Tab-separated table of C-alpha atoms and ligand atoms in Angstrom:
chain	number	residue	atom	x	y	z
A	1	MET	CA	-0.128	0.043	0.032
A	2	LYS	CA	1.157	3.400	-0.740
A	3	TYR	CA	-0.212	6.763	1.149
A	4	TYR	CA	0.090	10.169	-0.306
A	5	ASN	CA	0.561	13.279	1.724
A	6	LEU	CA	-2.982	15.318	1.508
A	7	LYS	CA	-1.031	18.585	1.180
A	8	ASP	CA	0.990	17.521	-1.668
A	9	LYS	CA	-0.437	14.429	-3.494
A	10	GLU	CA	2.971	14.299	-5.399
A	11	GLU	CA	4.624	13.127	-2.062
A	12	VAL	CA	3.759	8.988	-2.149
A	13	VAL	CA	5.353	6.795	0.392
A	14	ASP	CA	5.385	3.560	1.993
A	15	PHE	CA	3.893	2.110	5.243
A	16	LYS	CA	7.133	2.348	6.587
A	17	THR	CA	8.093	5.796	5.928
A	18	ALA	CA	4.998	6.786	6.695
A	19	THR	CA	5.309	5.234	10.189
A	20	ILE	CA	8.490	6.446	10.777
A	21	LYS	CA	8.132	9.908	9.590
A	22	GLY	CA	4.580	10.113	11.021
A	23	GLN	CA	3.655	13.185	8.627
A	24	GLY	CA	4.657	14.522	5.218
A	25	LYS	CA	5.518	17.829	3.720
A	26	GLU	CA	4.179	21.179	5.155
A	27	LYS	CA	3.062	19.104	8.199
A	28	GLY	CA	0.416	17.044	5.517
A	29	LEU	CA	-1.290	13.794	6.838
A	30	PHE	CA	-0.696	10.607	4.855
A	31	PHE	CA	-3.536	8.809	3.177
A	32	PRO	CA	-4.030	5.380	1.824
A	33	GLU	CA	-3.828	5.527	-2.148
A	34	ASN	CA	-6.867	3.104	-2.070
A	35	ILE	CA	-9.370	1.567	0.319
A	36	PRO	CA	-9.043	-2.081	0.421
A	37	GLN	CA	-12.476	-3.838	0.608
A	38	PHE	CA	-13.408	-6.606	3.009
A	39	ASP	CA	-14.737	-9.426	1.832
A	40	PRO	CA	-18.777	-9.327	2.574
A	41	GLU	CA	-18.405	-13.005	3.715
A	42	PHE	CA	-15.844	-12.146	6.197
A	43	ILE	CA	-18.143	-9.017	7.654
A	44	LYS	CA	-21.198	-11.130	7.857
A	45	ASN	CA	-19.215	-14.166	9.600
A	46	LEU	CA	-16.872	-12.321	11.959
A	47	GLN	CA	-17.954	-14.817	14.534
A	48	GLN	CA	-16.068	-17.366	12.980
A	49	TYR	CA	-12.931	-15.595	13.270
A	50	SER	CA	-10.760	-15.103	16.498
A	51	ASN	CA	-9.823	-11.336	17.437
A	52	GLU	CA	-6.298	-11.933	16.240
A	53	GLU	CA	-7.489	-13.144	12.957
A	54	ILE	CA	-9.857	-10.544	12.628
A	55	ALA	CA	-7.028	-7.895	13.536
A	56	PHE	CA	-4.971	-9.259	10.902
A	57	GLN	CA	-7.474	-9.043	8.254
A	58	CYS	CA	-8.006	-5.853	8.911
A	59	MET	CA	-4.277	-4.418	8.758
A	60	LYS	CA	-2.703	-6.746	6.109
A	61	ASP	CA	-3.451	-4.730	3.108
A	62	PHE	CA	-2.114	-1.681	4.709
A	63	VAL	CA	1.142	-3.105	5.666
A	64	SER	CA	1.421	-4.832	2.620
A	65	ASP	CA	4.761	-6.982	2.615
A	66	GLU	CA	6.740	-4.446	4.522
A	67	ILE	CA	6.467	-6.459	7.718
A	68	PRO	CA	6.348	-10.336	7.072
A	69	SER	CA	2.892	-12.133	7.739
A	70	ASP	CA	4.192	-13.952	10.873
A	71	VAL	CA	5.733	-10.792	12.371
A	72	LEU	CA	2.381	-8.574	11.683
A	73	LYS	CA	0.373	-11.965	13.402
A	74	GLN	CA	2.565	-11.337	16.349
A	75	ILE	CA	2.038	-7.630	16.565
A	76	VAL	CA	-1.845	-7.353	16.202
A	77	SER	CA	-2.106	-10.338	18.847
A	78	GLU	CA	-0.227	-7.947	21.248
A	79	THR	CA	-2.349	-4.849	20.174
A	80	VAL	CA	-5.475	-6.673	21.372
A	81	ASN	CA	-4.619	-8.716	24.051
A	82	PHE	CA	-6.921	-7.234	26.402
A	83	GLU	CA	-10.791	-7.729	26.619
A	84	ILE	CA	-13.095	-5.440	24.505
A	85	PRO	CA	-16.198	-6.302	25.315
A	86	LEU	CA	-19.576	-4.895	24.219
A	87	LYS	CA	-22.047	-3.901	27.364
A	88	LYS	CA	-25.330	-3.349	27.345
A	89	ILE	CA	-26.548	-0.105	29.384
A	90	ASN	CA	-30.163	-0.039	28.016
A	91	GLU	CA	-32.533	-1.389	25.492
A	92	ASN	CA	-31.063	0.831	22.815
A	93	ILE	CA	-27.540	1.695	24.180
A	94	TYR	CA	-24.294	-0.394	24.411
A	95	SER	CA	-21.003	0.511	25.502
A	96	LEU	CA	-17.642	-0.815	23.777
A	97	GLU	CA	-15.481	-1.021	26.938
A	98	LEU	CA	-11.935	0.027	25.287
A	99	PHE	CA	-10.510	0.904	28.372
A	100	HIS	CA	-9.288	-2.741	29.513
A	101	GLY	CA	-5.583	-2.054	28.466
A	102	PRO	CA	-2.451	-1.272	30.351
A	103	THR	CA	-3.412	2.799	30.688
A	104	LEU	CA	-7.192	2.329	30.686
A	105	ALA	CA	-7.879	4.115	27.464
A	106	PHE	CA	-8.557	3.231	24.015
A	107	LYS	CA	-5.468	4.873	22.733
A	108	ASP	CA	-3.515	1.697	24.023
A	109	VAL	CA	-4.707	-0.030	20.583
A	110	GLY	CA	-3.220	2.497	18.597
A	111	ALA	CA	-0.007	2.896	20.583
A	112	ARG	CA	0.762	-0.727	21.017
A	113	PHE	CA	0.528	-1.104	17.266
A	114	MET	CA	2.343	1.750	16.327
A	115	SER	CA	5.531	1.274	18.752
A	116	ARG	CA	5.698	-2.470	17.756
A	117	CYS	CA	5.753	-1.494	13.954
A	118	LEU	CA	8.214	1.222	14.379
A	119	SER	CA	10.483	-1.415	16.458
A	120	TYR	CA	10.409	-3.524	13.649
A	121	PHE	CA	11.323	-1.070	11.264
A	122	LEU	CA	14.108	0.376	13.514
A	123	LYS	CA	15.523	-3.029	14.346
A	124	ASP	CA	18.168	-2.843	11.107
A	125	GLU	CA	18.324	0.881	10.819
A	126	ASN	CA	20.894	1.677	13.383
A	127	LYS	CA	19.370	4.786	14.046
A	128	LYS	CA	17.682	6.590	17.013
A	129	VAL	CA	14.251	7.846	16.584
A	130	THR	CA	12.856	10.690	19.025
A	131	VAL	CA	9.334	10.038	19.114
A	132	LEU	CA	7.637	13.473	19.809
A	133	VAL	CA	3.745	13.846	20.993
A	134	ALA	CA	1.393	16.418	22.393
A	135	THR	CA	-1.290	15.136	24.569
A	136	SER	CA	-4.642	16.647	25.738
A	137	GLY	CA	-4.484	13.643	28.460
A	138	ASP	CA	-4.706	9.881	27.478
A	139	THR	CA	-2.068	10.100	24.213
A	140	GLY	CA	0.871	10.461	26.690
A	141	GLY	CA	-0.079	7.479	28.714
A	142	ALA	CA	-0.679	5.272	26.075
A	143	VAL	CA	2.108	6.381	24.133
A	144	ALA	CA	4.586	6.420	27.212
A	145	ASN	CA	3.571	2.788	27.932
A	146	GLY	CA	3.916	1.445	24.380
A	147	PHE	CA	7.232	2.521	23.856
A	148	TYR	CA	8.652	2.264	27.457
A	149	LYS	CA	12.152	0.763	27.143
A	150	MET	CA	12.155	0.335	23.650
A	151	GLU	CA	15.679	0.275	22.184
A	152	ASN	CA	16.599	3.260	19.835
A	153	ILE	CA	13.501	5.146	20.759
A	154	ASP	CA	13.168	8.095	22.915
A	155	VAL	CA	9.732	9.496	23.651
A	156	VAL	CA	9.358	13.411	24.700
A	157	ILE	CA	5.484	13.898	25.606
A	158	LEU	CA	4.111	17.786	25.928
A	159	TYR	CA	1.229	18.144	28.050
A	160	PRO	CA	-0.818	20.956	29.476
A	161	LYS	CA	-0.124	22.077	32.968
A	162	ASN	CA	-3.219	21.519	35.518
A	163	ARG	CA	-5.321	19.970	32.780
A	164	VAL	CA	-4.852	16.386	32.892
A	165	SER	CA	-5.891	14.107	35.759
A	166	GLU	CA	-3.877	12.847	38.425
A	167	VAL	CA	-3.887	9.202	37.076
A	168	GLN	CA	-2.943	10.718	33.608
A	169	GLU	CA	-0.302	12.668	34.627
A	170	LYS	CA	1.368	9.837	36.579
A	171	GLN	CA	1.047	7.774	33.440
A	172	LEU	CA	3.560	9.845	31.557
A	173	THR	CA	5.413	11.238	34.317
A	174	ALA	CA	6.469	8.367	36.536
A	175	LEU	CA	8.026	5.843	33.907
A	176	GLY	CA	11.142	7.575	33.225
A	177	GLU	CA	14.116	5.945	31.391
A	178	ASN	CA	13.454	6.682	27.606
A	179	ILE	CA	10.166	8.499	28.564
A	180	PHE	CA	10.462	12.217	28.902
A	181	ALA	CA	7.768	14.663	30.245
A	182	LEU	CA	7.417	18.185	29.599
A	183	GLU	CA	4.778	20.183	31.492
A	184	VAL	CA	3.744	23.098	29.405
A	185	ASP	CA	2.218	26.080	30.927
A	186	GLY	CA	-0.688	26.522	28.367
A	187	SER	CA	-3.186	24.380	26.567
A	188	PHE	CA	-3.230	21.475	24.539
A	189	ASP	CA	-3.171	23.497	21.363
A	190	ASP	CA	-0.140	25.229	22.750
A	191	CYS	CA	1.636	21.871	22.875
A	192	GLN	CA	0.287	20.722	19.413
A	193	SER	CA	1.518	23.721	18.143
A	194	LEU	CA	5.037	23.496	19.457
A	195	VAL	CA	5.106	19.942	18.281
A	196	LYS	CA	4.351	20.921	14.738
A	197	GLN	CA	6.913	23.695	14.822
A	198	ALA	CA	9.396	21.234	16.220
A	199	PHE	CA	8.751	18.971	13.046
A	200	SER	CA	9.835	21.909	10.531
A	201	ASP	CA	12.531	23.003	12.540
A	202	ASP	CA	16.117	22.406	10.286
A	203	GLU	CA	18.363	22.445	13.175
A	204	ILE	CA	16.145	20.028	15.264
A	205	ASN	CA	15.648	17.743	12.112
A	206	SER	CA	19.266	18.027	11.520
A	207	THR	CA	20.413	16.529	15.132
A	208	LEU	CA	17.436	14.256	15.784
A	209	PHE	CA	15.328	11.909	13.739
A	210	LEU	CA	12.084	12.973	14.804
A	211	THR	CA	8.705	11.171	14.530
A	212	SER	CA	5.129	11.591	16.103
A	213	ALA	CA	2.921	9.062	17.463
A	214	ASN	CA	-0.673	11.377	17.400
A	215	SER	CA	-3.292	9.879	15.402
A	216	ILE	CA	-1.769	11.822	12.729
A	217	ASN	CA	0.814	9.015	12.411
A	218	ILE	CA	-1.243	6.245	10.068
A	219	ALA	CA	0.207	3.453	12.428
A	220	ARG	CA	-1.444	5.087	15.238
A	221	TRP	CA	-4.487	5.982	13.181
A	222	LEU	CA	-5.284	2.764	11.124
A	223	PRO	CA	-5.368	0.098	14.060
A	224	GLN	CA	-8.343	1.540	15.359
A	225	GLN	CA	-10.272	0.453	12.512
A	226	ILE	CA	-10.130	-3.214	14.426
A	227	TYR	CA	-12.247	-2.607	17.437
A	228	TYR	CA	-14.988	-1.629	15.092
A	229	LEU	CA	-14.947	-5.016	13.530
A	230	LEU	CA	-14.658	-6.542	17.333
A	231	ALA	CA	-17.670	-4.791	18.391
A	232	LEU	CA	-19.674	-5.822	15.043
A	233	LYS	CA	-18.690	-9.387	15.781
A	234	GLN	CA	-20.197	-8.922	19.484
A	235	TRP	CA	-23.277	-6.931	18.229
A	236	GLN	CA	-24.316	-9.266	15.522
A	237	LYS	CA	-24.686	-12.139	18.242
A	238	LEU	CA	-26.772	-9.509	20.148
A	239	GLU	CA	-28.848	-7.448	17.834
A	240	LYS	CA	-30.395	-7.288	14.607
A	241	GLY	CA	-29.956	-4.477	12.260
A	242	ASN	CA	-26.989	-2.268	11.952
A	243	PRO	CA	-25.891	-0.310	14.791
A	244	VAL	CA	-25.579	3.477	15.163
A	245	ILE	CA	-22.101	4.114	16.452
A	246	CYS	CA	-21.335	7.069	18.601
A	247	VAL	CA	-17.699	8.164	19.103
A	248	PRO	CA	-16.661	10.938	21.616
A	249	SER	CA	-14.536	12.581	19.112
A	250	GLY	CA	-11.502	15.500	19.785
A	251	ASN	CA	-8.663	15.145	17.366
A	252	PHE	CA	-11.095	12.828	15.359
A	253	GLY	CA	-8.828	10.038	14.427
A	254	ASN	CA	-10.911	7.638	16.294
A	255	ILE	CA	-14.019	8.243	14.418
A	256	CYS	CA	-12.144	8.400	11.129
A	257	ALA	CA	-11.018	5.178	11.515
A	258	GLY	CA	-14.573	3.829	12.069
A	259	ILE	CA	-15.777	5.373	8.993
A	260	LEU	CA	-12.808	3.990	7.221
A	261	ALA	CA	-13.682	0.849	8.167
A	262	HIS	CA	-17.148	1.645	6.996
A	263	PHE	CA	-16.201	2.408	3.562
A	264	ARG	CA	-14.440	-0.844	3.572
A	265	GLY	CA	-17.469	-2.656	4.180
A	266	LEU	CA	-17.976	-2.759	7.730
A	267	SER	CA	-21.748	-2.547	8.478
A	268	ALA	CA	-22.994	0.466	10.437
A	269	GLU	CA	-26.384	2.691	10.371
A	270	HIS	CA	-25.049	5.967	11.193
A	271	PHE	CA	-22.195	7.640	12.915
A	272	ILE	CA	-22.192	10.317	15.535
A	273	ALA	CA	-19.343	12.390	16.307
A	274	ALA	CA	-19.820	13.394	20.239
A	275	CYS	CA	-18.109	16.522	21.151
A	276	ASN	CA	-17.786	18.688	24.396
A	277	GLU	CA	-17.959	22.433	23.982
A	278	ASN	CA	-15.208	22.367	21.527
A	279	ASP	CA	-17.565	22.140	18.740
A	280	VAL	CA	-15.349	23.062	15.660
A	281	VAL	CA	-17.088	20.045	13.701
A	282	THR	CA	-20.874	20.331	14.847
A	283	ARG	CA	-20.675	23.612	13.902
A	284	TYR	CA	-18.968	22.675	10.170
A	285	LEU	CA	-22.073	20.198	9.918
A	286	ASN	CA	-24.400	22.878	10.342
A	287	THR	CA	-22.873	25.614	8.299
A	288	GLN	CA	-20.291	23.679	5.888
A	289	LYS	CA	-17.958	26.122	7.398
A	290	LEU	CA	-14.557	24.674	9.271
A	291	GLU	CA	-13.428	27.477	11.660
A	292	SER	CA	-10.668	26.168	14.256
A	293	LYS	CA	-11.371	27.871	17.538
A	294	GLU	CA	-9.413	28.652	20.920
A	295	THR	CA	-9.784	25.783	23.136
A	296	ILE	CA	-12.245	25.475	25.768
A	297	PRO	CA	-11.224	23.228	28.972
A	298	THR	CA	-13.601	20.890	30.016
A	299	LEU	CA	-14.311	17.726	32.052
A	300	SER	CA	-13.690	15.504	28.832
A	301	ASN	CA	-10.146	16.945	28.547
A	302	ALA	CA	-8.974	14.480	25.956
A	303	MET	CA	-11.449	16.114	23.684
A	304	ASP	CA	-10.412	19.455	24.436
A	305	VAL	CA	-9.346	20.171	20.761
A	306	GLY	CA	-9.788	23.424	19.027
A	307	ASN	CA	-8.582	22.356	15.563
A	308	PRO	CA	-9.186	18.605	15.077
A	309	SER	CA	-6.369	17.614	12.828
A	310	ASN	CA	-7.840	14.357	11.400
A	311	PHE	CA	-10.794	15.898	10.003
A	312	VAL	CA	-9.207	16.420	6.772
A	313	ARG	CA	-8.887	12.634	6.277
A	314	ILE	CA	-12.899	12.408	6.893
A	315	LEU	CA	-13.307	15.068	4.244
A	316	GLU	CA	-10.960	13.058	1.934
A	317	LEU	CA	-12.946	9.975	2.417
A	318	PHE	CA	-15.964	11.521	1.587
A	319	GLU	CA	-14.185	13.329	-1.630
A	320	ASN	CA	-15.225	16.722	0.229
A	321	HIS	CA	-19.039	15.881	-0.725
A	322	PHE	CA	-20.640	17.695	2.213
A	323	GLU	CA	-24.346	16.271	1.526
A	324	ASP	CA	-22.803	12.567	1.661
A	325	LEU	CA	-20.915	13.527	5.017
A	326	LYS	CA	-24.063	15.043	6.523
A	327	SER	CA	-25.891	11.995	5.471
A	328	LYS	CA	-23.558	9.657	7.146
A	329	ILE	CA	-22.423	11.766	10.239
A	330	SER	CA	-24.324	13.690	12.703
A	331	GLY	CA	-22.723	15.722	15.652
A	332	TYR	CA	-23.482	17.263	18.938
A	333	SER	CA	-21.866	19.244	21.229
A	334	ILE	CA	-22.596	18.682	24.970
A	335	ASN	CA	-21.812	20.972	28.069
A	336	ASP	CA	-20.046	19.880	31.234
A	337	LYS	CA	-23.473	20.402	33.364
A	338	LYS	CA	-25.128	17.885	30.881
A	339	THR	CA	-22.237	15.703	30.891
A	340	LEU	CA	-22.497	15.337	34.815
A	341	GLN	CA	-26.223	15.117	34.897
A	342	THR	CA	-25.467	11.985	32.491
A	343	ILE	CA	-23.434	10.325	34.658
A	344	LYS	CA	-25.736	10.423	37.728
A	345	GLU	CA	-28.614	9.516	35.902
A	346	VAL	CA	-27.096	6.493	33.830
A	347	TYR	CA	-25.857	5.299	37.213
A	348	GLU	CA	-28.986	5.609	39.255
A	349	LYS	CA	-31.063	4.102	36.271
A	350	TYR	CA	-28.951	1.428	34.918
A	351	ASN	CA	-26.043	0.952	37.614
A	352	TYR	CA	-23.593	1.746	34.694
A	353	LEU	CA	-20.722	4.143	35.664
A	354	LEU	CA	-19.696	6.524	32.658
A	355	GLU	CA	-17.053	8.647	32.768
A	356	PRO	CA	-16.914	12.398	31.051
A	357	HIS	CA	-16.071	11.206	27.687
A	358	SER	CA	-18.065	8.226	27.485
A	359	ALA	CA	-21.131	10.437	29.026
A	360	VAL	CA	-20.682	13.016	26.526
A	361	ALA	CA	-21.199	10.349	23.880
A	362	TYR	CA	-23.982	8.794	25.709
A	363	THR	CA	-25.980	11.997	25.961
A	364	ALA	CA	-25.265	12.467	22.157
A	365	MET	CA	-26.427	8.832	21.388
A	366	GLU	CA	-29.818	9.720	23.249
A	367	HIS	CA	-30.324	12.634	21.280
A	368	TYR	CA	-29.987	11.012	17.940
A	369	LEU	CA	-32.104	8.171	19.294
A	370	LYS	CA	-34.896	10.507	20.169
A	371	GLU	CA	-34.542	12.410	16.620
A	372	ASN	CA	-34.420	8.634	15.180
A	373	PRO	CA	-36.798	6.363	17.087
A	374	GLY	CA	-36.329	2.438	16.451
A	375	LYS	CA	-32.825	2.445	16.083
A	376	LYS	CA	-29.919	1.184	18.237
A	377	GLY	CA	-26.416	1.184	18.677
A	378	PHE	CA	-23.398	1.502	20.593
A	379	ILE	CA	-21.160	4.263	22.147
A	380	LEU	CA	-17.135	3.712	22.359
A	381	GLY	CA	-16.242	3.968	26.206
A	382	THR	CA	-12.905	5.373	25.388
A	383	ALA	CA	-11.541	5.540	29.201
A	384	HIS	CA	-11.752	3.714	32.633
A	385	PRO	CA	-13.818	5.964	35.081
A	386	VAL	CA	-10.859	5.600	37.537
A	387	LYS	CA	-8.997	8.332	35.039
A	388	PHE	CA	-11.370	11.015	36.093
A	389	PRO	CA	-12.436	10.421	39.669
A	390	ASP	CA	-13.302	14.147	40.474
A	391	ALA	CA	-15.912	14.354	37.884
A	392	VAL	CA	-17.272	10.862	38.615
A	393	GLU	CA	-17.274	11.508	41.972
A	394	LYS	CA	-19.118	14.688	41.889
A	395	ALA	CA	-21.720	13.264	39.792
A	396	THR	CA	-22.481	10.226	41.674
A	397	GLN	CA	-20.931	10.834	45.272
A	398	ILE	CA	-19.290	7.314	44.879
A	399	THR	CA	-15.647	6.890	45.283
A	400	ILE	CA	-14.161	4.835	42.484
A	401	GLU	CA	-11.171	2.334	43.663
A	402	LEU	CA	-8.006	2.301	41.947
A	403	PRO	CA	-7.020	-0.865	39.965
A	404	LYS	CA	-4.360	-3.007	41.459
A	405	ALA	CA	-2.078	-1.993	38.198
A	406	LEU	CA	-2.343	1.817	38.963
A	407	GLU	CA	-1.667	1.706	42.792
A	408	ASN	CA	2.056	0.975	42.028
A	409	LEU	CA	2.194	3.688	39.389
A	410	MET	CA	0.551	6.204	41.867
A	411	LYS	CA	3.371	5.478	44.434
A	412	ASN	CA	5.851	6.678	41.953
A	413	GLU	CA	7.328	9.897	41.609
A	414	LYS	CA	6.605	12.431	39.182
A	415	LYS	CA	9.290	13.075	36.903
A	416	SER	CA	8.673	16.154	34.476
A	417	THR	CA	10.175	19.338	33.290
A	418	GLU	CA	8.325	22.704	33.175
A	419	ILE	CA	8.465	24.983	29.853
A	420	GLN	CA	6.539	27.937	28.616
A	421	PRO	CA	4.574	27.531	25.645
A	422	ASP	CA	7.733	28.972	24.065
A	423	PHE	CA	9.600	27.147	21.006
A	424	GLU	CA	13.058	28.194	21.988
A	425	GLU	CA	12.519	26.334	25.361
A	426	LEU	CA	11.486	23.061	23.726
A	427	LYS	CA	14.138	23.143	21.043
A	428	ARG	CA	16.832	23.671	23.898
A	429	PHE	CA	15.186	20.777	25.898
A	430	LEU	CA	15.558	18.423	22.507
A	431	LEU	CA	18.840	19.192	21.644
A	432	ASN	CA	20.138	18.634	25.204
A	433	LYS	CA	18.235	15.659	26.310
A	434	ASN	CA	20.984	13.261	25.894
B	501	PLP	C1	-8.208	10.812	22.751
B	501	PLP	C2	-9.280	10.575	23.292
B	501	PLP	C3	-10.669	10.892	22.733
B	501	PLP	C4	-11.036	11.488	21.599
B	501	PLP	O1	-10.392	10.675	20.444
B	501	PLP	P1	-10.016	11.205	18.948
B	501	PLP	O2	-9.449	10.146	18.186
B	501	PLP	O3	-8.645	12.312	19.218
B	501	PLP	O4	-10.913	11.922	18.525
B	501	PLP	C5	-11.799	10.627	23.323
B	501	PLP	N1	-12.166	9.921	24.744
B	501	PLP	C6	-10.579	9.648	25.343
B	501	PLP	C7	-10.983	9.118	26.903
B	501	PLP	C8	-9.344	9.921	24.730
B	501	PLP	O5	-8.386	9.679	25.581
């Protein structure tokens, strides 16, 4: 498979190059040259396949022969080696629980796949790579965990000071070794903009080999398709008809992967982009104008994105046909007050504990189902409630216990370097870290 740069279609690269480089010229995102179709019999009979086989079928055309089949099989089996159950919340709404991986967030799937591919590609290259990543919360932890102690790879994570939860902060600051955390006195958009500047800085790029592990990297973005297939596998056993799929969205990598899988033949009735008050895409769906906007801090901090990078990939999938896009995707923007109210109501009514991101999705789903009676579907449960204890406890008055795996992590010391949202400070750090 070849990938072209959305900003410069003349730049065409293979899977390996796209994985190592992260992004193309002019900070353009890579996009697959064609959309490989699933065999309809495969989609109809998902239950006959193991999760590993499904993951392999999902990824093989994107990787082509650049990773041998047996190695790719090993990589995908490590990518999905935790439970991803589809749980019923009520008559019409299920939750695909994507938070049973090592850092309790869906980003583990993409981070595990990407780290293993990158490590495979670097094995014979004899070069050291620095993975530079901005996080609004969960990316940092998943990437830190995915790359921890990997040879020839350093990870530098930028996160906004005071805007991530305690568990999130520990997950990216307490590991040490090859993981460096930078606490930026600013917003997620500041972090993202610093990272983008670093990628286009000649001095940094002549000294270090930089790559990104944000969902702009195809090796993190593409494997997210896998769990839509795993969801459908379970859905087909439980319900008739095609599911409405509601995705809590920030940078729009996750929902874009789901829509890509749908273009390949995954059955889905409709997609819902559930946003918090950072409503760039919701407004686009109403006005056809895409205007980025200053980030507003919310309870669902991993979705505090004012300029969602992956939306250009969705536009590319729909070949910029607004009407087609609008008939397949609905958008809702949910505020913090309503988010807390939903967490409380769903807990009291159905004894199901949501965290802020999945509560945004649940609320959006309810809106859609009210407007479209008779349909059913699932939300993506993108994080474990324990990652957002303040909001969950405020809404429900219950105390959530830390899972054992996190107890040890929470005891570790936070190791981070504070910087201003100033590119020169980042540059100095990068050039002097080793
Ligand atoms: C990252 C994240 C999201 C948003 O995913 P995108 O792919 O950026 O749209 C939603 N929920 C949680 C918990 C996240 O960590």
